[in-house]
Amino acid sequence: GAVVSQHPSRVICKSGTSVKIECRSLDFQATTMFWYRQFPKQSLMLMATSNEGSKATYEQGVEKDKFLINHASLTLSTLTVTSAHPEDSSFYICSAEGQIDEQYFGPGTRLTVT
Amino acid sequence: GQQVMQIPQYQHVQEGEDFTTYCNSSTTLSNIQWYKQRPGGHPVFLIQLVKSGEVKKQKRLTFQFGEAKKNSSLHITATQTTDVGTYFCAGPKAAGNKLTFGGGTRVLVKP
């Protein structure tokens, strides 16, 4: 099956610093990847769609200058949370699109901003 | 905008019993997908339904897509403790390949 990895799995950072999260499709090429945010016991909230070789498409209300997305290759997308604040603490999950538009999710990154 | 609703939000089930969770979209869907997220884990793709009225089975799980392609259901028979988790349905937005996820049904199994 399709495998997607995410790194780091857990990160604690100080307020004002930036954090980069990597999402890799390990056994397939993913032209499109997605970044979600999930609060405890809630559903997935789509933040942005990451397309290889082009600019990401952000959902309404998501600050593109705060959540920088780069999709430089068919197997790697990165999300950088810039100048993180405590309210950015959350579970961030990426997914890669499969052949029938299904999505394969990474294990997620739990970000805690102190 | 498109909305996808799931009921119930929580499902407490006695081990061995059956239950059904429902998914309703405000718009007609080209397909419906189901995902399972175990506690502390990430969503895992279960299945996709495309045709009106389609029914698919995966062992004890039966998935159905409504005739109008606006609703879907997941029925689990003889629930086991391994069925614990949150089941999400998701439908594609009108344009493009983005998915709108339902709120999920959190399943708890009593042994």
Short mmCIF file of C-alpha atoms in Angstrom, two decimals:
data_model
loop_
_atom_site.label_atom_id
_atom_site.label_comp_id
_atom_site.label_asym_id
_atom_site.label_seq_id
_atom_site.Cartn_x
_atom_site.Cartn_y
_atom_site.Cartn_z
CA GLY A 1 0.00 0.00 0.00
CA ALA A 2 0.94 3.64 -0.31
CA VAL A 3 3.09 4.90 2.52
CA VAL A 4 3.48 8.49 3.59
CA SER A 5 5.93 9.57 6.24
CA GLN A 6 6.05 12.75 8.25
CA HIS A 7 8.90 14.24 10.21
CA PRO A 8 9.13 15.16 12.99
CA SER A 9 6.37 13.27 14.75
CA ARG A 10 6.47 15.61 17.70
CA VAL A 11 8.04 19.03 18.19
CA ILE A 12 8.10 21.56 20.96
CA CYS A 13 9.26 25.05 20.12
CA LYS A 14 9.33 28.46 21.70
CA SER A 15 6.99 31.22 20.68
CA GLY A 16 8.37 33.24 17.79
CA THR A 17 10.44 30.47 16.24
CA SER A 18 9.73 28.64 13.00
CA VAL A 19 9.14 24.95 12.56
CA LYS A 20 9.45 22.90 9.38
CA ILE A 21 7.47 19.70 8.88
CA GLU A 22 8.32 17.29 6.09
CA CYS A 23 5.88 15.00 4.30
CA ARG A 24 7.21 12.27 2.03
CA SER A 25 5.51 9.73 -0.16
CA LEU A 26 7.79 6.71 0.17
CA ASP A 27 6.68 4.31 -2.52
CA PHE A 28 4.83 6.45 -5.04
CA GLN A 29 4.98 9.84 -6.68
CA ALA A 30 2.49 12.39 -5.48
CA THR A 31 1.77 15.35 -7.69
CA THR A 32 -0.67 16.62 -5.12
CA MET A 33 -0.35 16.63 -1.37
CA PHE A 34 -2.60 18.15 1.23
CA TRP A 35 -1.98 19.69 4.61
CA TYR A 36 -4.55 19.40 7.38
CA ARG A 37 -4.88 20.53 10.91
CA GLN A 38 -6.76 18.50 13.48
CA PHE A 39 -7.83 19.61 16.93
CA PRO A 40 -8.51 17.02 19.64
CA LYS A 41 -11.58 14.92 18.93
CA GLN A 42 -12.42 16.96 15.87
CA SER A 43 -12.41 16.42 12.17
CA LEU A 44 -9.72 17.28 9.67
CA MET A 45 -9.50 20.88 8.58
CA LEU A 46 -7.88 21.35 5.19
CA MET A 47 -5.28 24.09 5.25
CA ALA A 48 -3.84 23.96 1.77
CA THR A 49 -3.30 21.94 -1.35
CA SER A 50 0.30 21.48 -2.36
CA ASN A 51 1.08 20.89 -6.03
CA GLU A 52 4.50 19.85 -7.24
CA GLY A 53 6.26 22.64 -9.03
CA SER A 54 3.65 25.30 -8.39
CA LYS A 55 2.34 27.50 -5.62
CA ALA A 56 0.14 25.99 -2.96
CA THR A 57 -3.54 26.77 -2.84
CA TYR A 58 -4.67 27.89 0.59
CA GLU A 59 -8.11 27.51 2.10
CA GLN A 60 -10.01 30.57 3.17
CA GLY A 61 -8.77 31.90 6.49
CA VAL A 62 -5.37 30.23 6.32
CA GLU A 63 -2.50 32.71 6.25
CA LYS A 64 -0.14 31.78 3.45
CA ASP A 65 2.67 33.90 4.88
CA LYS A 66 2.43 32.08 8.17
CA PHE A 67 2.11 28.57 6.82
CA LEU A 68 4.68 28.28 4.03
CA ILE A 69 4.34 25.29 1.79
CA ASN A 70 6.92 24.00 -0.64
CA HIS A 71 6.44 21.01 -2.93
CA ALA A 72 9.80 20.79 -4.64
CA SER A 73 9.62 17.20 -5.79
CA LEU A 74 7.08 14.47 -6.48
CA THR A 75 7.83 12.85 -3.15
CA LEU A 76 8.31 15.75 -0.76
CA SER A 77 6.20 18.60 0.52
CA THR A 78 7.15 20.79 3.46
CA LEU A 79 5.08 22.97 5.74
CA THR A 80 6.85 25.70 7.68
CA VAL A 81 5.00 27.34 10.53
CA THR A 82 6.64 30.74 10.79
CA SER A 83 6.80 32.78 13.98
CA ALA A 84 4.82 30.15 15.82
CA HIS A 85 2.55 31.11 18.68
CA PRO A 86 0.78 28.98 21.27
CA GLU A 87 -2.45 29.11 19.26
CA ASP A 88 -0.62 27.30 16.46
CA SER A 89 -0.24 24.26 18.70
CA SER A 90 -2.06 21.45 16.99
CA PHE A 91 -1.81 18.14 15.18
CA TYR A 92 -0.71 18.69 11.58
CA ILE A 93 -1.28 15.88 9.09
CA CYS A 94 -0.29 15.66 5.46
CA SER A 95 -1.71 13.40 2.83
CA ALA A 96 -0.75 12.39 -0.67
CA GLU A 97 -3.27 11.83 -3.39
CA GLY A 98 -3.63 8.38 -4.90
CA GLN A 99 -4.76 7.28 -8.33
CA ILE A 100 -8.51 7.38 -7.65
CA ASP A 101 -8.33 10.66 -5.69
CA GLU A 102 -8.11 8.80 -2.40
CA GLN A 103 -5.69 10.18 0.14
CA TYR A 104 -2.92 8.47 2.05
CA PHE A 105 -2.13 10.18 5.28
CA GLY A 106 1.13 10.61 7.09
CA PRO A 107 1.34 9.79 10.81
CA GLY A 108 1.03 13.45 11.76
CA THR A 109 3.13 15.97 13.65
CA ARG A 110 2.13 17.20 17.05
CA LEU A 111 3.32 20.77 17.45
CA THR A 112 3.45 22.41 20.85
CA VAL A 113 4.42 26.05 21.05
CA THR A 114 5.42 27.28 24.49
CA GLY B 1 -20.44 25.81 0.76
CA GLN B 2 -20.50 22.05 0.69
CA GLN B 3 -21.21 20.39 4.01
CA VAL B 4 -20.79 16.77 5.02
CA MET B 5 -22.53 15.67 8.19
CA GLN B 6 -22.14 12.43 10.07
CA ILE B 7 -24.40 10.89 12.69
CA PRO B 8 -24.08 9.84 15.35
CA GLN B 9 -21.09 11.76 16.65
CA TYR B 10 -20.45 9.04 19.22
CA GLN B 11 -21.39 5.37 19.12
CA HIS B 12 -21.04 3.15 22.17
CA VAL B 13 -21.41 -0.46 21.11
CA GLN B 14 -21.41 -3.69 23.04
CA GLU B 15 -18.89 -6.12 21.63
CA GLY B 16 -20.65 -8.48 19.25
CA GLU B 17 -23.45 -6.07 18.35
CA ASP B 18 -24.06 -4.37 15.01
CA PHE B 19 -24.26 -0.66 14.33
CA THR B 20 -24.59 1.80 11.47
CA THR B 21 -23.16 5.25 11.00
CA TYR B 22 -24.55 7.70 8.47
CA CYS B 23 -23.07 10.36 6.24
CA ASN B 24 -25.05 13.11 4.51
CA SER B 25 -23.84 15.67 2.01
CA SER B 26 -25.48 18.97 1.16
CA THR B 27 -24.51 18.43 -2.48
CA THR B 28 -24.43 15.50 -4.89
CA LEU B 29 -21.09 13.74 -4.78
CA SER B 30 -19.11 12.16 -7.58
CA ASN B 31 -17.84 9.66 -5.05
CA ILE B 32 -17.75 9.06 -1.32
CA GLN B 33 -14.75 7.85 0.62
CA TRP B 34 -14.46 6.37 4.08
CA TYR B 35 -11.50 6.58 6.41
CA LYS B 36 -10.74 5.13 9.84
CA GLN B 37 -8.60 6.85 12.43
CA ARG B 38 -7.53 4.81 15.43
CA PRO B 39 -6.96 6.67 18.72
CA GLY B 40 -3.61 8.44 18.51
CA GLY B 41 -3.24 7.48 14.85
CA HIS B 42 -3.85 8.97 11.46
CA PRO B 43 -6.73 8.45 9.02
CA VAL B 44 -6.46 5.35 6.86
CA PHE B 45 -8.31 5.02 3.58
CA LEU B 46 -10.91 2.26 3.68
CA ILE B 47 -12.94 2.45 0.51
CA GLN B 48 -14.39 4.57 -2.26
CA LEU B 49 -17.91 4.30 -3.66
CA VAL B 50 -18.70 5.81 -7.03
CA LYS B 51 -21.96 4.46 -8.41
CA SER B 52 -25.44 5.36 -7.31
CA GLY B 53 -26.75 2.68 -4.95
CA GLU B 54 -23.38 0.95 -4.81
CA VAL B 55 -22.73 -1.49 -1.98
CA LYS B 56 -19.29 -2.77 -1.07
CA LYS B 57 -18.21 -5.12 1.68
CA GLN B 58 -14.96 -5.48 3.53
CA LYS B 59 -15.28 -8.44 5.90
CA ARG B 60 -17.65 -7.20 8.62
CA LEU B 61 -17.94 -3.70 7.13
CA THR B 62 -20.65 -2.87 4.59
CA PHE B 63 -20.56 0.47 2.79
CA GLN B 64 -23.46 1.88 0.82
CA PHE B 65 -23.80 4.91 -1.45
CA GLY B 66 -27.29 6.38 -1.72
CA GLU B 67 -29.29 6.45 -4.90
CA ALA B 68 -29.12 10.24 -5.06
CA LYS B 69 -25.37 10.15 -4.31
CA LYS B 70 -25.83 12.51 -1.39
CA ASN B 71 -25.63 10.05 1.46
CA SER B 72 -23.75 6.98 2.54
CA SER B 73 -23.70 4.51 5.37
CA LEU B 74 -21.25 2.21 7.06
CA HIS B 75 -22.62 -0.86 8.81
CA ILE B 76 -20.42 -2.97 11.05
CA THR B 77 -21.58 -6.40 12.13
CA ALA B 78 -20.41 -8.28 15.22
CA THR B 79 -18.37 -5.36 16.50
CA GLN B 80 -14.94 -6.17 17.87
CA THR B 81 -12.58 -4.15 20.03
CA THR B 82 -10.40 -3.66 16.97
CA ASP B 83 -13.20 -1.57 15.46
CA VAL B 84 -12.54 1.20 17.98
CA GLY B 85 -11.72 4.50 16.32
CA THR B 86 -13.25 7.39 14.43
CA TYR B 87 -14.81 6.74 11.06
CA PHE B 88 -14.84 9.66 8.64
CA CYS B 89 -16.67 9.95 5.38
CA ALA B 90 -15.38 12.41 2.81
CA GLY B 91 -16.63 13.74 -0.46
CA PRO B 92 -14.84 15.74 -3.14
CA LYS B 93 -15.55 19.42 -3.41
CA ALA B 94 -17.37 20.63 -6.50
CA ALA B 95 -14.20 21.62 -8.29
CA GLY B 96 -10.90 19.84 -8.03
CA ASN B 97 -9.77 16.99 -5.89
CA LYS B 98 -10.04 18.41 -2.41
CA LEU B 99 -12.09 16.43 0.06
CA THR B 100 -14.62 17.68 2.55
CA PHE B 101 -14.56 15.48 5.62
CA GLY B 102 -17.51 14.80 7.83
CA GLY B 103 -17.21 15.33 11.55
CA GLY B 104 -16.64 11.65 12.14
CA THR B 105 -18.31 9.00 14.25
CA ARG B 106 -16.28 8.03 17.29
CA VAL B 107 -16.84 4.36 18.05
CA LEU B 108 -16.24 2.95 21.49
CA VAL B 109 -16.63 -0.78 22.09
CA LYS B 110 -17.60 -2.20 25.44
CA PRO B 111 -16.14 -5.67 26.00
#
